[in-house]
Structure formats: structure tokens, C-alpha cells
Amino acid sequence: MLLGRWVQKHFSRLFWLLAVVAVVVVVQIILGSSSMPRQHILAEMGYDFTVMTADIDEKAIRKDKPEELVTALAEAKADAILSSLQNVDSFVEDVHTTLLITADTVVVHEGRIREKPSSKDEARNFIEGYSGGRAEVVGSVLVTNLKTGRREAGWERAEVYFYDIPAEVVQSLIDEGITLNVAGGLMLEHPLTSPIIKEVIGTADTIMGLPKSLTERLIQEALTRPSSEACRNPA
């Protein structure tokens, strides 16, 4: 009788723990991104994963709204990776369940969407434009369950306020060339960038390309929601 009452009282917690164990045992994760910050964030979340990259022409995909653009790009990356996987049916069957995580990030400055700079001159223009002002970062995450075909997507925003940026800092960032590999030329975790950031409203992981809370929620939804309930609305 006492055991029965204990089980009733703690049933939900036991169920959650069993679900977590099940996910760890049978789910394989593919991160569809070569971004080191995204890989670092997903590893921080406690997941083991493999990495695949998508070969797409991002400039060929255009949307007026930043949240629509990053969602469309994440979907295009997922489609490209799926098409590159050979023998998907047998692959999925072997690992029980596989989740593919893709993401995209843009920066919005003075109403204009900024993706990765196409040249050093454009990167310089981006960085100098942030001096003493603000920028908004919009990032999407898409989780695709390869076994069921379910897709769960969402996006988040963060705001970054800057101090005046010295010319020598701009030049050093340009010389390194790393600004060409990130949306808007903005790399929050770079040691030269940190001192010029006055305030961040939102989460650092959103700016770095993979919002933790959103990603975790979408993983769980992709594993548990029926296909008819798949949600693509923003978080």
C-alpha cells in the first residue's frame, strides 16, 4: 500500500526520468552546421552528436522578414542534408531515431537584414555601423525527426548594444578575417568584441547561433508530438 502511494505521488517524475534515459539510449543527433559555437553549445547541453554540413546557395533564398528568412534557411539546410543521406530508411532503422538539427542566424541593423559579409569592405561597414548603436540578432532552430518526418521549428531574438568602437579594434577584426564567417560580422565570444558590448538583452547562446532553451524544447517536441501537431510557430 505504501509503495503504491509512493508510486502515485512520484509517477510523473519517474516517467520523466525514464523518458530521459530512453532518449539518451536510442536517439542519435546530427548537427547540420560547421559552426564551432553551435557545436560547443550543443555539447554543453549534454548531447553527443555528429556533424554534417549543407551545400546550399543561401543568397538564393530571400524573405522580407528576418524570422521568415532564418526559418527558410534552416529548412533548406535540412532538405539538403536529407537529400545527401544515402539509404535513409535503413540508416534510421539502424539507430532507431535520428534527429537532425539545423539553424540560421541573421543580424538586423537599422531595419536591414545582415547575413555573412561578402567581403572585408562589407565587414568593415557592418562593424563600424554598430559603433555606439544597437543591433538585433534573430536566430532559428529546426529539428527534424528522420524516422517520423516531424519537423519542429522556432526562432528567438536578442538585442546587442555597443560602446563606441575604436578604429584599431575594427581593423584588427578585419585583419583576422573571422568576421566573414558570422552573420553581420558579429562574433560575441571574440575577445576583441566583448569589451565593445555595452549590454545584451536576451541570451548569449541566441547570438552565438543556437538558443539552448528553444533547442531543448524542439528536441522534445520532435520526439513526442504526433505529426499532425507539428508546430512551426515562433517560440
mmCIF file of C-alpha atoms in Angstrom:
data_model
loop_
_atom_site.group_PDB
_atom_site.id
_atom_site.type_symbol
_atom_site.label_atom_id
_atom_site.label_comp_id
_atom_site.label_asym_id
_atom_site.label_seq_id
_atom_site.Cartn_x
_atom_site.Cartn_y
_atom_site.Cartn_z
ATOM 1 C CA MET A 1 0.000 0.000 0.000
ATOM 2 C CA LEU A 2 2.786 2.425 0.959
ATOM 3 C CA LEU A 3 4.689 1.530 -2.210
ATOM 4 C CA GLY A 4 1.571 2.154 -4.282
ATOM 5 C CA ARG A 5 1.079 5.598 -2.746
ATOM 6 C CA TRP A 6 4.733 6.455 -3.331
ATOM 7 C CA VAL A 7 4.489 5.442 -6.978
ATOM 8 C CA GLN A 8 1.329 7.539 -7.430
ATOM 9 C CA LYS A 9 2.951 10.547 -5.808
ATOM 10 C CA HIS A 10 6.132 10.364 -7.851
ATOM 11 C CA PHE A 11 4.762 8.884 -11.067
ATOM 12 C CA SER A 12 5.301 11.999 -13.201
ATOM 13 C CA ARG A 13 8.893 12.349 -12.055
ATOM 14 C CA LEU A 14 9.586 8.676 -12.675
ATOM 15 C CA PHE A 15 8.023 8.919 -16.119
ATOM 16 C CA TRP A 16 10.194 11.945 -16.974
ATOM 17 C CA LEU A 17 13.366 10.185 -15.809
ATOM 18 C CA LEU A 18 12.539 7.099 -17.835
ATOM 19 C CA ALA A 19 11.878 9.282 -20.884
ATOM 20 C CA VAL A 20 15.250 10.994 -20.497
ATOM 21 C CA VAL A 21 17.008 7.641 -20.221
ATOM 22 C CA ALA A 22 15.191 6.413 -23.307
ATOM 23 C CA VAL A 23 16.255 9.482 -25.293
ATOM 24 C CA VAL A 24 19.889 9.037 -24.291
ATOM 25 C CA VAL A 25 19.863 5.375 -25.271
ATOM 26 C CA VAL A 26 18.068 5.338 -28.613
ATOM 27 C CA VAL A 27 18.362 8.814 -30.157
ATOM 28 C CA GLN A 28 21.165 9.897 -32.427
ATOM 29 C CA ILE A 29 21.627 13.579 -33.208
ATOM 30 C CA ILE A 30 23.077 15.147 -36.330
ATOM 31 C CA LEU A 31 24.016 18.817 -36.124
ATOM 32 C CA GLY A 32 23.728 20.317 -39.580
ATOM 33 C CA SER A 33 26.283 23.050 -39.019
ATOM 34 C CA SER A 34 30.042 23.529 -39.145
ATOM 35 C CA SER A 35 29.742 26.425 -36.669
ATOM 36 C CA MET A 36 32.052 25.848 -33.724
ATOM 37 C CA PRO A 37 29.892 27.977 -31.364
ATOM 38 C CA ARG A 38 26.840 25.857 -32.226
ATOM 39 C CA GLN A 39 28.799 22.664 -31.692
ATOM 40 C CA HIS A 40 30.068 23.983 -28.355
ATOM 41 C CA ILE A 41 26.557 24.934 -27.207
ATOM 42 C CA LEU A 42 25.047 21.556 -28.153
ATOM 43 C CA ALA A 43 27.866 19.768 -26.340
ATOM 44 C CA GLU A 44 27.248 21.985 -23.287
ATOM 45 C CA MET A 45 23.642 20.794 -23.358
ATOM 46 C CA GLY A 46 24.921 17.262 -22.799
ATOM 47 C CA TYR A 47 24.280 15.789 -26.236
ATOM 48 C CA ASP A 48 26.562 13.579 -28.287
ATOM 49 C CA PHE A 49 26.237 14.296 -31.986
ATOM 50 C CA THR A 50 27.786 14.022 -35.405
ATOM 51 C CA VAL A 51 28.235 16.945 -37.774
ATOM 52 C CA MET A 52 27.062 17.296 -41.353
ATOM 53 C CA THR A 53 27.041 20.436 -43.466
ATOM 54 C CA ALA A 54 24.622 21.606 -46.134
ATOM 55 C CA ASP A 55 25.774 22.866 -49.506
ATOM 56 C CA ILE A 56 23.160 25.470 -50.377
ATOM 57 C CA ASP A 57 23.132 28.890 -52.015
ATOM 58 C CA GLU A 58 21.887 30.998 -49.134
ATOM 59 C CA LYS A 59 21.672 34.126 -51.281
ATOM 60 C CA ALA A 60 19.110 32.391 -53.494
ATOM 61 C CA ILE A 61 16.652 32.260 -50.581
ATOM 62 C CA ARG A 62 15.077 35.632 -49.869
ATOM 63 C CA LYS A 63 12.402 36.697 -47.393
ATOM 64 C CA ASP A 64 11.376 40.178 -46.270
ATOM 65 C CA LYS A 65 11.126 39.363 -42.570
ATOM 66 C CA PRO A 66 14.231 38.151 -40.684
ATOM 67 C CA GLU A 67 12.357 35.437 -38.787
ATOM 68 C CA GLU A 68 10.961 34.069 -42.065
ATOM 69 C CA LEU A 69 14.401 34.162 -43.681
ATOM 70 C CA VAL A 70 16.215 32.271 -40.922
ATOM 71 C CA THR A 71 13.436 29.667 -40.794
ATOM 72 C CA ALA A 72 13.534 29.173 -44.570
ATOM 73 C CA LEU A 73 17.323 28.830 -44.499
ATOM 74 C CA ALA A 74 17.215 26.261 -41.689
ATOM 75 C CA GLU A 75 14.653 24.280 -43.690
ATOM 76 C CA ALA A 76 16.783 24.457 -46.842
ATOM 77 C CA LYS A 77 19.806 23.206 -44.907
ATOM 78 C CA ALA A 78 17.793 20.293 -43.539
ATOM 79 C CA ASP A 79 16.482 19.409 -47.009
ATOM 80 C CA ALA A 80 19.990 19.460 -48.469
ATOM 81 C CA ILE A 81 21.378 17.200 -45.755
ATOM 82 C CA LEU A 82 18.457 14.804 -46.057
ATOM 83 C CA SER A 83 18.999 14.522 -49.804
ATOM 84 C CA SER A 84 22.686 13.758 -49.248
ATOM 85 C CA LEU A 85 21.997 10.914 -46.847
ATOM 86 C CA GLN A 86 22.050 7.605 -48.704
ATOM 87 C CA ASN A 87 19.795 4.723 -47.701
ATOM 88 C CA VAL A 88 17.917 6.920 -45.209
ATOM 89 C CA ASP A 89 15.376 4.201 -44.370
ATOM 90 C CA SER A 90 17.962 1.649 -43.347
ATOM 91 C CA PHE A 91 20.028 4.347 -41.618
ATOM 92 C CA VAL A 92 17.115 5.425 -39.464
ATOM 93 C CA GLU A 93 16.124 1.842 -38.702
ATOM 94 C CA ASP A 94 19.632 1.033 -37.502
ATOM 95 C CA VAL A 95 19.735 3.867 -34.960
ATOM 96 C CA HIS A 96 16.026 3.739 -34.014
ATOM 97 C CA THR A 97 15.533 7.516 -34.064
ATOM 98 C CA THR A 98 17.679 10.261 -35.543
ATOM 99 C CA LEU A 99 17.175 13.985 -35.039
ATOM 100 C CA LEU A 100 18.667 16.493 -37.454
ATOM 101 C CA ILE A 101 19.230 19.970 -36.024
ATOM 102 C CA THR A 102 19.726 22.888 -38.393
ATOM 103 C CA ALA A 103 19.834 26.589 -37.610
ATOM 104 C CA ASP A 104 20.439 30.003 -39.080
ATOM 105 C CA THR A 105 21.140 33.475 -37.756
ATOM 106 C CA VAL A 106 20.953 36.989 -39.159
ATOM 107 C CA VAL A 107 21.593 40.425 -37.743
ATOM 108 C CA VAL A 108 19.160 43.302 -38.221
ATOM 109 C CA HIS A 109 20.644 46.797 -38.146
ATOM 110 C CA GLU A 110 18.610 49.923 -38.823
ATOM 111 C CA GLY A 111 15.890 47.797 -40.360
ATOM 112 C CA ARG A 112 18.192 45.969 -42.783
ATOM 113 C CA ILE A 113 18.962 42.254 -42.654
ATOM 114 C CA ARG A 114 22.649 41.405 -42.487
ATOM 115 C CA GLU A 115 23.984 37.939 -43.245
ATOM 116 C CA LYS A 116 27.640 36.922 -43.501
ATOM 117 C CA PRO A 117 29.728 39.739 -45.011
ATOM 118 C CA SER A 118 30.676 39.027 -48.623
ATOM 119 C CA SER A 119 33.940 40.955 -48.396
ATOM 120 C CA LYS A 120 36.266 42.692 -45.952
ATOM 121 C CA ASP A 121 34.896 46.042 -47.055
ATOM 122 C CA GLU A 122 31.356 44.948 -46.215
ATOM 123 C CA ALA A 123 32.538 43.519 -42.886
ATOM 124 C CA ARG A 124 34.150 46.874 -42.075
ATOM 125 C CA ASN A 125 30.957 48.705 -42.966
ATOM 126 C CA PHE A 126 28.964 46.362 -40.718
ATOM 127 C CA ILE A 127 31.228 46.730 -37.696
ATOM 128 C CA GLU A 128 31.666 50.480 -37.984
ATOM 129 C CA GLY A 129 27.888 50.814 -38.243
ATOM 130 C CA TYR A 130 27.421 49.181 -34.839
ATOM 131 C CA SER A 131 29.550 51.799 -33.064
ATOM 132 C CA GLY A 132 27.534 53.465 -30.312
ATOM 133 C CA GLY A 133 24.340 51.845 -31.541
ATOM 134 C CA ARG A 134 22.347 48.630 -31.383
ATOM 135 C CA ALA A 135 21.681 45.549 -33.461
ATOM 136 C CA GLU A 136 19.146 42.768 -33.242
ATOM 137 C CA VAL A 137 20.045 39.111 -33.687
ATOM 138 C CA VAL A 138 17.385 36.719 -34.987
ATOM 139 C CA GLY A 139 18.126 33.010 -34.879
ATOM 140 C CA SER A 140 16.121 29.957 -35.908
ATOM 141 C CA VAL A 141 16.309 26.293 -34.955
ATOM 142 C CA LEU A 142 14.719 23.415 -36.861
ATOM 143 C CA VAL A 143 14.619 19.861 -35.507
ATOM 144 C CA THR A 144 13.683 17.125 -37.979
ATOM 145 C CA ASN A 145 12.848 13.615 -36.804
ATOM 146 C CA LEU A 146 14.199 11.450 -39.628
ATOM 147 C CA LYS A 147 12.177 8.453 -38.534
ATOM 148 C CA THR A 148 8.760 10.096 -38.398
ATOM 149 C CA GLY A 149 9.286 13.098 -40.677
ATOM 150 C CA ARG A 150 8.133 15.517 -37.954
ATOM 151 C CA ARG A 151 9.611 18.990 -38.039
ATOM 152 C CA GLU A 152 9.578 21.435 -35.152
ATOM 153 C CA ALA A 153 10.829 24.972 -35.686
ATOM 154 C CA GLY A 154 11.077 28.222 -33.813
ATOM 155 C CA TRP A 155 13.104 31.405 -33.553
ATOM 156 C CA GLU A 156 14.345 33.822 -30.927
ATOM 157 C CA ARG A 157 15.608 37.384 -30.785
ATOM 158 C CA ALA A 158 18.310 39.160 -28.809
ATOM 159 C CA GLU A 159 19.437 42.783 -28.769
ATOM 160 C CA VAL A 160 23.047 43.962 -28.571
ATOM 161 C CA TYR A 161 24.040 47.496 -27.558
ATOM 162 C CA PHE A 162 27.544 48.733 -28.366
ATOM 163 C CA TYR A 163 30.004 51.239 -26.977
ATOM 164 C CA ASP A 164 31.885 53.351 -29.479
ATOM 165 C CA ILE A 165 34.158 51.004 -31.407
ATOM 166 C CA PRO A 166 37.769 52.212 -31.801
ATOM 167 C CA ALA A 167 39.189 52.179 -35.330
ATOM 168 C CA GLU A 168 42.032 49.893 -34.257
ATOM 169 C CA VAL A 169 39.550 47.278 -32.996
ATOM 170 C CA VAL A 170 37.688 47.400 -36.299
ATOM 171 C CA GLN A 171 40.953 46.948 -38.189
ATOM 172 C CA SER A 172 42.069 44.037 -36.005
ATOM 173 C CA LEU A 173 38.766 42.230 -36.524
ATOM 174 C CA ILE A 174 39.004 42.794 -40.274
ATOM 175 C CA ASP A 175 42.610 41.591 -40.417
ATOM 176 C CA GLU A 176 41.705 38.357 -38.648
ATOM 177 C CA GLY A 177 39.065 37.613 -41.265
ATOM 178 C CA ILE A 178 36.866 35.740 -38.823
ATOM 179 C CA THR A 179 34.087 38.314 -39.234
ATOM 180 C CA LEU A 180 33.476 36.955 -42.741
ATOM 181 C CA ASN A 181 32.198 33.693 -41.255
ATOM 182 C CA VAL A 182 29.469 35.023 -38.958
ATOM 183 C CA ALA A 183 26.166 36.797 -39.528
ATOM 184 C CA GLY A 184 26.545 40.564 -39.556
ATOM 185 C CA GLY A 185 30.259 40.158 -38.821
ATOM 186 C CA LEU A 186 29.226 39.911 -35.170
ATOM 187 C CA MET A 187 31.015 37.332 -33.018
ATOM 188 C CA LEU A 188 30.050 37.872 -29.390
ATOM 189 C CA GLU A 189 32.572 35.460 -27.906
ATOM 190 C CA HIS A 190 35.583 37.002 -29.655
ATOM 191 C CA PRO A 191 37.989 38.630 -27.147
ATOM 192 C CA LEU A 192 38.052 41.848 -29.181
ATOM 193 C CA THR A 193 34.257 42.018 -29.305
ATOM 194 C CA SER A 194 33.432 41.529 -25.629
ATOM 195 C CA PRO A 195 34.835 44.903 -24.439
ATOM 196 C CA ILE A 196 32.808 46.876 -27.004
ATOM 197 C CA ILE A 197 29.450 45.364 -25.994
ATOM 198 C CA LYS A 198 27.554 47.562 -23.573
ATOM 199 C CA GLU A 199 24.500 45.371 -22.965
ATOM 200 C CA VAL A 200 22.796 42.239 -24.245
ATOM 201 C CA ILE A 201 19.040 41.815 -23.926
ATOM 202 C CA GLY A 202 18.329 38.164 -24.481
ATOM 203 C CA THR A 203 20.650 35.186 -24.257
ATOM 204 C CA ALA A 204 24.235 34.872 -25.401
ATOM 205 C CA ASP A 205 23.517 31.476 -26.953
ATOM 206 C CA THR A 206 20.926 33.102 -29.241
ATOM 207 C CA ILE A 207 23.605 35.473 -30.505
ATOM 208 C CA MET A 208 26.053 32.572 -30.873
ATOM 209 C CA GLY A 209 23.619 30.705 -33.103
ATOM 210 C CA LEU A 210 21.819 28.041 -31.024
ATOM 211 C CA PRO A 211 19.357 29.125 -28.309
ATOM 212 C CA LYS A 212 19.540 26.421 -25.656
ATOM 213 C CA SER A 213 16.014 26.553 -24.249
ATOM 214 C CA LEU A 214 14.429 26.686 -27.701
ATOM 215 C CA THR A 215 16.582 23.832 -28.983
ATOM 216 C CA GLU A 216 15.758 21.635 -25.986
ATOM 217 C CA ARG A 217 12.038 22.271 -26.369
ATOM 218 C CA LEU A 218 12.070 21.481 -30.069
ATOM 219 C CA ILE A 219 14.017 18.256 -29.487
ATOM 220 C CA GLN A 220 11.422 17.053 -27.019
ATOM 221 C CA GLU A 221 8.536 18.071 -29.279
ATOM 222 C CA ALA A 222 10.070 16.340 -32.295
ATOM 223 C CA LEU A 223 10.288 13.157 -30.244
ATOM 224 C CA THR A 224 6.835 13.232 -28.682
ATOM 225 C CA ARG A 225 4.342 15.235 -30.756
ATOM 226 C CA PRO A 226 2.154 13.488 -33.347
ATOM 227 C CA SER A 227 2.962 14.578 -36.905
ATOM 228 C CA SER A 228 -0.367 16.425 -37.205
ATOM 229 C CA GLU A 229 0.603 18.659 -34.276
ATOM 230 C CA ALA A 230 3.998 19.672 -35.616
ATOM 231 C CA CYS A 231 4.493 23.322 -34.755
ATOM 232 C CA ARG A 232 6.438 25.853 -36.784
ATOM 233 C CA ASN A 233 5.384 28.936 -34.885
ATOM 234 C CA PRO A 234 7.948 31.143 -33.170
ATOM 235 C CA ALA A 235 8.752 30.493 -29.533
#
